[in-house]
Amino acid sequence: MATTPSPSSAHPVYVIGGGPGGLAVAASLRERGVRAVVLEKSDAVGASWRTHYDRLRLHTTRRLSALPGLRIPRSFGRWVARADVVRYLEKYAEKHELEVVTGVEVLRVDRAGGDWILHATGGRRLTASAVVVATGHNHTPILPEWPGLTAYEGELSHARTYRNPEPYAGKDVLVVGIGNTGAEIAADLAGGGAKRVRLAVRTVPHLVRRTTAGWPAQRSGILVRRLPVALVDLLGGLVARFASPDLRAYGLPRPDTGLATRQREGAIPVQDVGLIAAVRAGQVEIVAAVEDLDGPDVVLADGTRITPEAVIAATGYRRALEPLLGHLDVLDDRGRPLAHGARCPREAPGLYFTGFTNPISGMFRELGIDAEKIARRIARRAGRPERSRRSRAA
């Protein structure tokens, strides 16, 4: 039977990852008088946001995306730009006086009685009373193992390295994958001077407007997040009939599974930030999924052979938690944490996870909610009294 961490432990809580989730947990713990140390393998907080493409903005509204204890400045606008998200995270760490150690990567986590041992770069061996894993949903880029991949003669890159359309001006480009990233990169290329843009689609997504008559899609996600899956599927289908255009003539039929069903499988709706207009204008062509790479050619699922000058694979990421935690039996067969938020895996009390789901109600919003719940649970175990909201505000 697992040992519960000692409430009187003098060791700090270590938070692995200095992104929005990790910073929010650290701030919430500090507010409750619990020492938290954030370990970030890069040289600054918000590392993943620093490397996203230039055009990216939060798909959730400013007012519903603030982390606990600091509003996002109104001057950043309703849809916060990537660079402003970085500025906000820097200010967040500064305002809460967070203890952030950069340039340290945690390689393995082990139990040691009621505590935890973190093995990190530089031969570090750190002892923690609790551990919060916040390394992020988008950790390690996935490049599909297409036949012919190693001998492919064309220019191939992952969306992780895409910044802006400038290097692709005048080029024939194939974007592979129609998640939010692939859809936005395709629209960015179409408006940024690419000669031809094709978007390879394997599974048709739910395309939703970011706002409808001023109502953000995020608010709808918040309203329906606890409703039965079948009901959300029905409501989503009805709304799509009125709010989303029919793109069957352009190669994008409506999905054959419901919005909530698809979300449970790990796929969230694609928010339209220019793709629909680009498709209807003929600036982005929808093509079949990629099946094979043959010399300079890309072979599609319908047998078509094309020869783009550049291929950008927007094919997702792995959580890559196995080297860190795979030996603890806290991950499912897809590498996802068995527990999330304030719940710990059954055999690993004191081990918490945040940021490994992709909620339709907004990632930043849910990270903030998780942070408060995790901090409240840890503080309670450490014997820290919970302060009222009024006293915290004071």
CSV table of C-alpha atoms in Angstrom, one decimal:
chain,number,residue,atom,x,y,z
A,1,MET,CA,0.0,0.0,0.0
A,2,ALA,CA,1.3,3.5,-1.0
A,3,THR,CA,2.6,5.8,1.8
A,4,THR,CA,0.9,9.2,2.1
A,5,PRO,CA,3.5,12.0,2.1
A,6,SER,CA,4.1,13.4,5.6
A,7,PRO,CA,2.2,16.7,6.3
A,8,SER,CA,5.2,17.8,8.3
A,9,SER,CA,7.7,17.3,5.5
A,10,ALA,CA,10.1,20.2,5.3
A,11,HIS,CA,10.8,19.6,1.6
A,12,PRO,CA,9.3,21.9,-1.0
A,13,VAL,CA,6.8,21.0,-3.7
A,14,TYR,CA,8.6,20.7,-7.0
A,15,VAL,CA,6.7,21.8,-10.1
A,16,ILE,CA,8.1,20.4,-13.3
A,17,GLY,CA,7.5,22.9,-16.2
A,18,GLY,CA,7.5,26.7,-16.3
A,19,GLY,CA,4.5,27.1,-18.6
A,20,PRO,CA,1.1,28.6,-17.6
A,21,GLY,CA,0.1,25.5,-15.8
A,22,GLY,CA,3.2,25.2,-13.7
A,23,LEU,CA,3.3,28.9,-12.9
A,24,ALA,CA,-0.4,28.9,-11.8
A,25,VAL,CA,0.2,26.0,-9.5
A,26,ALA,CA,3.3,27.6,-7.9
A,27,ALA,CA,1.5,30.9,-7.4
A,28,SER,CA,-1.5,29.2,-5.8
A,29,LEU,CA,0.7,27.2,-3.5
A,30,ARG,CA,2.7,30.3,-2.5
A,31,GLU,CA,-0.5,32.1,-1.7
A,32,ARG,CA,-1.3,29.3,0.8
A,33,GLY,CA,2.1,29.4,2.4
A,34,VAL,CA,3.5,26.3,0.7
A,35,ARG,CA,7.0,26.6,-0.8
A,36,ALA,CA,7.0,25.7,-4.5
A,37,VAL,CA,10.0,25.5,-6.7
A,38,VAL,CA,9.4,25.5,-10.5
A,39,LEU,CA,12.0,23.6,-12.6
A,40,GLU,CA,12.1,24.7,-16.2
A,41,LYS,CA,14.5,23.0,-18.7
A,42,SER,CA,14.7,26.0,-21.0
A,43,ASP,CA,16.2,29.4,-20.0
A,44,ALA,CA,12.9,31.2,-19.4
A,45,VAL,CA,9.3,30.7,-18.5
A,46,GLY,CA,6.7,30.1,-21.2
A,47,ALA,CA,9.2,28.3,-23.4
A,48,SER,CA,6.6,26.7,-25.8
A,49,TRP,CA,4.9,30.1,-26.3
A,50,ARG,CA,8.1,31.6,-27.3
A,51,THR,CA,8.5,29.2,-30.2
A,52,HIS,CA,5.0,29.2,-31.6
A,53,TYR,CA,4.3,30.8,-34.9
A,54,ASP,CA,4.0,34.5,-35.0
A,55,ARG,CA,0.3,34.8,-36.0
A,56,LEU,CA,-0.9,32.7,-33.1
A,57,ARG,CA,-3.4,34.2,-30.6
A,58,LEU,CA,-5.2,32.6,-27.8
A,59,HIS,CA,-8.4,31.1,-29.1
A,60,THR,CA,-10.0,32.0,-25.8
A,61,THR,CA,-11.0,35.5,-24.6
A,62,ARG,CA,-8.7,37.6,-22.5
A,63,ARG,CA,-11.2,37.8,-19.6
A,64,LEU,CA,-11.6,34.0,-19.4
A,65,SER,CA,-7.9,33.2,-19.8
A,66,ALA,CA,-6.3,34.9,-16.8
A,67,LEU,CA,-4.4,32.7,-14.4
A,68,PRO,CA,-5.1,33.0,-10.6
A,69,GLY,CA,-4.0,36.3,-9.1
A,70,LEU,CA,-3.3,38.4,-12.2
A,71,ARG,CA,-5.6,39.7,-14.9
A,72,ILE,CA,-4.4,39.9,-18.4
A,73,PRO,CA,-4.0,43.6,-19.3
A,74,ARG,CA,-6.9,45.1,-21.3
A,75,SER,CA,-4.4,46.6,-23.7
A,76,PHE,CA,-3.7,43.1,-25.0
A,77,GLY,CA,-7.1,43.0,-26.7
A,78,ARG,CA,-9.8,40.4,-26.7
A,79,TRP,CA,-7.7,37.7,-28.4
A,80,VAL,CA,-4.2,37.8,-26.9
A,81,ALA,CA,-1.3,37.5,-29.3
A,82,ARG,CA,1.5,35.0,-28.8
A,83,ALA,CA,4.1,37.7,-27.8
A,84,ASP,CA,1.7,39.2,-25.3
A,85,VAL,CA,1.1,35.8,-23.7
A,86,VAL,CA,4.9,35.5,-23.1
A,87,ARG,CA,4.9,39.0,-21.6
A,88,TYR,CA,2.0,38.0,-19.3
A,89,LEU,CA,3.7,34.8,-18.1
A,90,GLU,CA,6.9,36.8,-17.4
A,91,LYS,CA,4.9,39.3,-15.4
A,92,TYR,CA,3.0,36.6,-13.6
A,93,ALA,CA,6.2,34.9,-12.3
A,94,GLU,CA,7.5,38.3,-11.3
A,95,LYS,CA,4.3,39.5,-9.6
A,96,HIS,CA,4.0,36.4,-7.5
A,97,GLU,CA,7.7,36.3,-6.8
A,98,LEU,CA,7.9,32.7,-7.9
A,99,GLU,CA,10.9,30.5,-7.3
A,100,VAL,CA,11.8,29.5,-10.8
A,101,VAL,CA,15.0,27.5,-11.6
A,102,THR,CA,15.8,27.5,-15.3
A,103,GLY,CA,18.1,25.3,-17.3
A,104,VAL,CA,17.3,22.2,-15.2
A,105,GLU,CA,15.6,19.2,-16.8
A,106,VAL,CA,14.0,16.5,-14.6
A,107,LEU,CA,14.9,13.1,-16.0
A,108,ARG,CA,13.2,10.7,-13.6
A,109,VAL,CA,10.9,10.8,-10.6
A,110,ASP,CA,11.0,8.1,-7.9
A,111,ARG,CA,9.2,7.5,-4.6
A,112,ALA,CA,11.2,7.5,-1.4
A,113,GLY,CA,8.9,6.6,1.5
A,114,GLY,CA,6.5,9.5,2.0
A,115,ASP,CA,8.6,11.8,-0.2
A,116,TRP,CA,9.7,12.0,-3.9
A,117,ILE,CA,13.1,12.0,-5.4
A,118,LEU,CA,13.7,14.0,-8.6
A,119,HIS,CA,16.8,13.1,-10.7
A,120,ALA,CA,17.7,16.1,-12.8
A,121,THR,CA,20.5,17.3,-15.1
A,122,GLY,CA,23.9,18.1,-13.6
A,123,GLY,CA,23.6,15.1,-11.3
A,124,ARG,CA,21.0,16.8,-9.1
A,125,ARG,CA,19.0,14.7,-6.7
A,126,LEU,CA,16.1,16.7,-5.3
A,127,THR,CA,13.7,15.7,-2.5
A,128,ALA,CA,10.1,16.9,-2.7
A,129,SER,CA,7.1,16.6,-0.4
A,130,ALA,CA,4.9,16.5,-3.5
A,131,VAL,CA,5.4,16.8,-7.3
A,132,VAL,CA,3.3,18.6,-9.9
A,133,VAL,CA,4.0,17.5,-13.5
A,134,ALA,CA,3.2,20.4,-15.8
A,135,THR,CA,5.3,19.7,-18.9
A,136,GLY,CA,2.5,20.4,-21.2
A,137,HIS,CA,0.1,18.8,-23.7
A,138,ASN,CA,2.4,19.7,-26.7
A,139,HIS,CA,5.8,18.4,-25.6
A,140,THR,CA,7.5,16.4,-28.3
A,141,PRO,CA,6.6,16.8,-32.0
A,142,ILE,CA,5.2,13.7,-33.8
A,143,LEU,CA,6.3,13.0,-37.4
A,144,PRO,CA,4.3,10.1,-38.8
A,145,GLU,CA,6.4,7.1,-40.0
A,146,TRP,CA,5.3,7.4,-43.6
A,147,PRO,CA,6.8,4.8,-46.0
A,148,GLY,CA,9.6,6.4,-47.8
A,149,LEU,CA,10.2,9.1,-45.1
A,150,THR,CA,13.9,8.6,-44.8
A,151,ALA,CA,14.5,8.8,-48.5
A,152,TYR,CA,12.1,11.7,-49.2
A,153,GLU,CA,13.8,14.3,-51.4
A,154,GLY,CA,11.5,17.2,-50.7
A,155,GLU,CA,11.6,19.9,-48.0
A,156,LEU,CA,9.9,18.5,-44.9
A,157,SER,CA,9.4,20.1,-41.5
A,158,HIS,CA,7.2,19.9,-38.4
A,159,ALA,CA,4.8,22.7,-37.6
A,160,ARG,CA,6.8,23.3,-34.4
A,161,THR,CA,9.5,25.1,-36.5
A,162,TYR,CA,7.0,27.2,-38.5
A,163,ARG,CA,7.2,30.9,-37.7
A,164,ASN,CA,5.7,32.9,-40.6
A,165,PRO,CA,5.0,32.6,-44.3
A,166,GLU,CA,8.0,34.6,-45.4
A,167,PRO,CA,10.3,31.6,-46.2
A,168,TYR,CA,7.4,30.0,-48.3
A,169,ALA,CA,6.7,33.0,-50.5
A,170,GLY,CA,6.1,31.8,-54.1
A,171,LYS,CA,6.3,28.2,-53.1
A,172,ASP,CA,3.9,25.2,-53.5
A,173,VAL,CA,3.2,24.1,-50.0
A,174,LEU,CA,1.4,21.1,-48.5
A,175,VAL,CA,0.2,21.3,-44.9
A,176,VAL,CA,-0.5,17.9,-43.4
A,177,GLY,CA,-3.2,17.9,-40.6
A,178,ILE,CA,-6.3,20.0,-40.0
A,179,GLY,CA,-6.1,20.6,-36.3
A,180,ASN,CA,-6.1,24.2,-35.0
A,181,THR,CA,-2.4,24.5,-35.9
A,182,GLY,CA,-2.6,23.1,-39.4
A,183,ALA,CA,-5.7,25.1,-40.2
A,184,GLU,CA,-4.1,28.3,-39.0
A,185,ILE,CA,-0.8,27.7,-40.8
A,186,ALA,CA,-2.6,27.0,-44.0
A,187,ALA,CA,-4.6,30.3,-43.8
A,188,ASP,CA,-1.4,32.1,-42.8
A,189,LEU,CA,0.4,30.8,-45.9
A,190,ALA,CA,-2.5,31.6,-48.2
A,191,GLY,CA,-2.5,35.2,-47.1
A,192,GLY,CA,1.3,35.4,-46.9
A,193,GLY,CA,2.4,34.9,-50.5
A,194,ALA,CA,2.6,31.2,-51.0
A,195,LYS,CA,2.0,30.2,-54.6
A,196,ARG,CA,-0.2,27.3,-53.8
A,197,VAL,CA,-1.4,25.9,-50.5
A,198,ARG,CA,-2.9,22.4,-50.1
A,199,LEU,CA,-4.2,21.0,-46.8
A,200,ALA,CA,-4.1,17.2,-46.4
A,201,VAL,CA,-7.1,15.9,-44.3
A,202,ARG,CA,-7.5,12.4,-42.8
A,203,THR,CA,-10.3,13.1,-40.3
A,204,VAL,CA,-12.8,15.9,-40.9
A,205,PRO,CA,-12.9,18.2,-37.9
A,206,HIS,CA,-15.7,20.2,-36.3
A,207,LEU,CA,-15.1,23.7,-37.7
A,208,VAL,CA,-16.5,26.4,-35.4
A,209,ARG,CA,-16.6,30.1,-35.5
A,210,ARG,CA,-14.5,31.8,-32.9
A,211,THR,CA,-17.5,34.1,-32.2
A,212,THR,CA,-21.1,34.1,-33.4
A,213,ALA,CA,-22.9,37.5,-33.1
A,214,GLY,CA,-20.3,38.5,-30.5
A,215,TRP,CA,-20.7,35.3,-28.5
A,216,PRO,CA,-17.3,33.5,-28.1
A,217,ALA,CA,-17.3,29.7,-28.8
A,218,GLN,CA,-15.4,29.3,-25.5
A,219,ARG,CA,-18.5,30.4,-23.5
A,220,SER,CA,-20.5,27.7,-25.2
A,221,GLY,CA,-17.8,25.2,-24.3
A,222,ILE,CA,-18.1,26.3,-20.6
A,223,LEU,CA,-21.9,26.0,-20.6
A,224,VAL,CA,-21.9,22.4,-22.1
A,225,ARG,CA,-18.8,20.9,-20.5
A,226,ARG,CA,-20.8,19.0,-17.9
A,227,LEU,CA,-23.8,18.0,-20.0
A,228,PRO,CA,-24.2,14.4,-21.3
A,229,VAL,CA,-22.1,13.6,-24.4
A,230,ALA,CA,-25.1,12.7,-26.5
A,231,LEU,CA,-26.9,16.0,-25.7
A,232,VAL,CA,-23.8,18.0,-26.6
A,233,ASP,CA,-23.4,16.1,-29.8
A,234,LEU,CA,-27.0,16.9,-30.7
A,235,LEU,CA,-26.7,20.6,-29.8
A,236,GLY,CA,-23.4,20.9,-31.6
A,237,GLY,CA,-24.9,19.5,-34.8
A,238,LEU,CA,-27.8,21.8,-34.7
A,239,VAL,CA,-25.6,24.9,-34.1
A,240,ALA,CA,-23.3,23.8,-36.9
A,241,ARG,CA,-26.2,23.7,-39.4
A,242,PHE,CA,-26.8,27.4,-38.8
A,243,ALA,CA,-23.4,28.8,-37.9
A,244,SER,CA,-21.0,26.8,-40.0
A,245,PRO,CA,-21.0,26.9,-43.8
A,246,ASP,CA,-21.4,23.8,-45.9
A,247,LEU,CA,-18.0,23.1,-47.4
A,248,ARG,CA,-18.7,19.7,-49.0
A,249,ALA,CA,-18.1,21.2,-52.5
A,250,TYR,CA,-14.6,22.0,-51.4
A,251,GLY,CA,-13.8,18.6,-50.0
A,252,LEU,CA,-14.8,19.2,-46.4
A,253,PRO,CA,-18.0,17.3,-45.5
A,254,ARG,CA,-19.5,17.6,-42.1
A,255,PRO,CA,-18.0,15.2,-39.4
A,256,ASP,CA,-19.8,11.9,-39.0
A,257,THR,CA,-19.2,11.9,-35.2
A,258,GLY,CA,-20.5,14.4,-32.6
A,259,LEU,CA,-18.5,17.3,-31.2
A,260,ALA,CA,-18.4,15.9,-27.6
A,261,THR,CA,-17.7,12.3,-28.8
A,262,ARG,CA,-14.8,13.6,-30.8
A,263,GLN,CA,-13.5,15.7,-27.9
A,264,ARG,CA,-13.5,12.6,-25.7
A,265,GLU,CA,-11.3,10.9,-28.2
A,266,GLY,CA,-8.8,13.8,-27.8
A,267,ALA,CA,-9.8,16.0,-30.7
A,268,ILE,CA,-11.2,19.5,-30.0
A,269,PRO,CA,-13.0,21.6,-32.5
A,270,VAL,CA,-11.0,23.7,-35.0
A,271,GLN,CA,-11.7,27.4,-34.5
A,272,ASP,CA,-11.9,29.3,-37.7
A,273,VAL,CA,-9.4,32.1,-37.9
A,274,GLY,CA,-9.4,32.5,-41.7
A,275,LEU,CA,-9.5,28.9,-43.1
A,276,ILE,CA,-13.1,28.9,-44.2
A,277,ALA,CA,-12.6,32.1,-46.2
A,278,ALA,CA,-9.4,30.8,-47.7
A,279,VAL,CA,-11.0,27.5,-48.7
A,280,ARG,CA,-14.0,29.3,-50.3
A,281,ALA,CA,-11.7,31.7,-52.2
A,282,GLY,CA,-9.7,28.8,-53.6
A,283,GLN,CA,-6.6,29.9,-51.7
A,284,VAL,CA,-6.4,26.6,-49.7
A,285,GLU,CA,-7.2,23.3,-51.5
A,286,ILE,CA,-8.4,20.4,-49.4
A,287,VAL,CA,-6.7,17.1,-50.5
A,288,ALA,CA,-6.7,13.5,-49.1
A,289,ALA,CA,-4.4,12.3,-46.4
A,290,VAL,CA,-0.8,11.5,-47.0
A,291,GLU,CA,-0.1,7.8,-47.4
A,292,ASP,CA,3.4,7.6,-48.7
A,293,LEU,CA,6.5,9.5,-49.7
A,294,ASP,CA,8.2,8.5,-52.9
A,295,GLY,CA,11.3,10.3,-53.9
A,296,PRO,CA,10.2,13.9,-54.6
A,297,ASP,CA,6.5,12.9,-54.6
A,298,VAL,CA,3.8,12.8,-51.9
A,299,VAL,CA,1.3,10.0,-52.5
A,300,LEU,CA,-2.2,10.7,-51.2
A,301,ALA,CA,-4.8,8.3,-49.9
A,302,ASP,CA,-6.9,8.6,-53.1
A,303,GLY,CA,-3.8,7.6,-55.2
A,304,THR,CA,-3.0,11.2,-56.3
A,305,ARG,CA,0.7,12.0,-56.6
A,306,ILE,CA,1.8,15.6,-55.9
A,307,THR,CA,5.2,17.3,-55.8
A,308,PRO,CA,5.0,20.2,-53.4
A,309,GLU,CA,8.1,22.3,-52.8
A,310,ALA,CA,7.6,22.1,-49.1
A,311,VAL,CA,5.7,19.9,-46.7
A,312,ILE,CA,4.7,21.1,-43.2
A,313,ALA,CA,3.6,18.4,-40.9
A,314,ALA,CA,1.0,19.7,-38.4
A,315,THR,CA,0.7,16.2,-37.0
A,316,GLY,CA,0.6,16.8,-33.3
A,317,TYR,CA,2.7,16.1,-30.3
A,318,ARG,CA,3.5,13.4,-27.7
A,319,ARG,CA,3.3,14.1,-24.0
A,320,ALA,CA,6.6,12.1,-23.6
A,321,LEU,CA,6.0,11.2,-20.0
A,322,GLU,CA,7.3,7.7,-20.2
A,323,PRO,CA,11.0,8.3,-19.5
A,324,LEU,CA,10.0,10.5,-16.5
A,325,LEU,CA,7.2,8.4,-15.0
A,326,GLY,CA,6.7,5.2,-17.0
A,327,HIS,CA,8.0,3.0,-14.2
A,328,LEU,CA,5.5,4.2,-11.7
A,329,ASP,CA,2.4,2.8,-13.4
A,330,VAL,CA,0.7,6.2,-13.5
A,331,LEU,CA,0.1,6.4,-17.2
A,332,ASP,CA,-2.4,4.7,-19.5
A,333,ASP,CA,-1.5,2.7,-22.6
A,334,ARG,CA,-1.5,6.0,-24.6
A,335,GLY,CA,0.9,7.7,-22.3
A,336,ARG,CA,-1.7,9.9,-20.6
A,337,PRO,CA,-1.8,10.4,-16.8
A,338,LEU,CA,-4.3,8.1,-15.1
A,339,ALA,CA,-5.3,11.0,-12.8
A,340,HIS,CA,-5.5,14.8,-13.4
A,341,GLY,CA,-5.9,18.0,-11.3
A,342,ALA,CA,-6.3,17.5,-7.6
A,343,ARG,CA,-6.7,13.7,-7.9
A,344,CYS,CA,-3.5,11.6,-7.6
A,345,PRO,CA,-2.9,8.2,-9.1
A,346,ARG,CA,-4.0,5.6,-6.7
A,347,GLU,CA,-0.5,4.2,-6.0
A,348,ALA,CA,1.2,7.6,-6.1
A,349,PRO,CA,-0.3,10.0,-3.5
A,350,GLY,CA,1.5,13.4,-3.7
A,351,LEU,CA,1.9,13.2,-7.5
A,352,TYR,CA,-0.2,15.6,-9.5
A,353,PHE,CA,-0.7,16.4,-13.2
A,354,THR,CA,-2.0,19.5,-14.9
A,355,GLY,CA,-2.3,20.6,-18.6
A,356,PHE,CA,-2.6,17.1,-20.1
A,357,THR,CA,-6.2,17.5,-21.4
A,358,ASN,CA,-7.5,19.7,-24.2
A,359,PRO,CA,-10.8,21.1,-22.9
A,360,ILE,CA,-13.4,22.9,-25.1
A,361,SER,CA,-13.9,25.4,-22.2
A,362,GLY,CA,-10.3,26.8,-22.7
A,363,MET,CA,-6.9,25.6,-21.7
A,364,PHE,CA,-5.8,28.6,-19.7
A,365,ARG,CA,-9.1,28.7,-17.8
A,366,GLU,CA,-8.9,25.1,-16.9
A,367,LEU,CA,-5.2,25.4,-15.9
A,368,GLY,CA,-6.2,28.1,-13.4
A,369,ILE,CA,-9.0,26.0,-12.0
A,370,ASP,CA,-6.7,23.0,-11.7
A,371,ALA,CA,-4.0,25.1,-10.0
A,372,GLU,CA,-6.4,26.2,-7.2
A,373,LYS,CA,-7.6,22.7,-6.6
A,374,ILE,CA,-4.1,21.2,-6.5
A,375,ALA,CA,-2.8,23.9,-4.2
A,376,ARG,CA,-5.8,23.5,-1.9
A,377,ARG,CA,-5.3,19.7,-1.7
A,378,ILE,CA,-1.5,20.0,-1.0
A,379,ALA,CA,-2.0,22.8,1.5
A,380,ARG,CA,-4.6,20.8,3.4
A,381,ARG,CA,-2.2,17.8,3.6
A,382,ALA,CA,0.5,20.1,4.8
A,383,GLY,CA,-1.8,21.4,7.6
A,384,ARG,CA,-2.2,24.9,6.1
A,385,PRO,CA,-5.5,26.5,6.8
A,386,GLU,CA,-7.6,27.6,3.8
A,387,ARG,CA,-8.0,31.3,3.7
A,388,SER,CA,-11.2,32.9,2.4
A,389,ARG,CA,-11.4,34.5,-0.9
A,390,ARG,CA,-11.9,37.9,0.8
A,391,SER,CA,-8.7,37.5,2.9
A,392,ARG,CA,-6.7,36.4,-0.2
A,393,ALA,CA,-7.9,39.4,-2.1
A,394,ALA,CA,-6.8,41.7,0.8
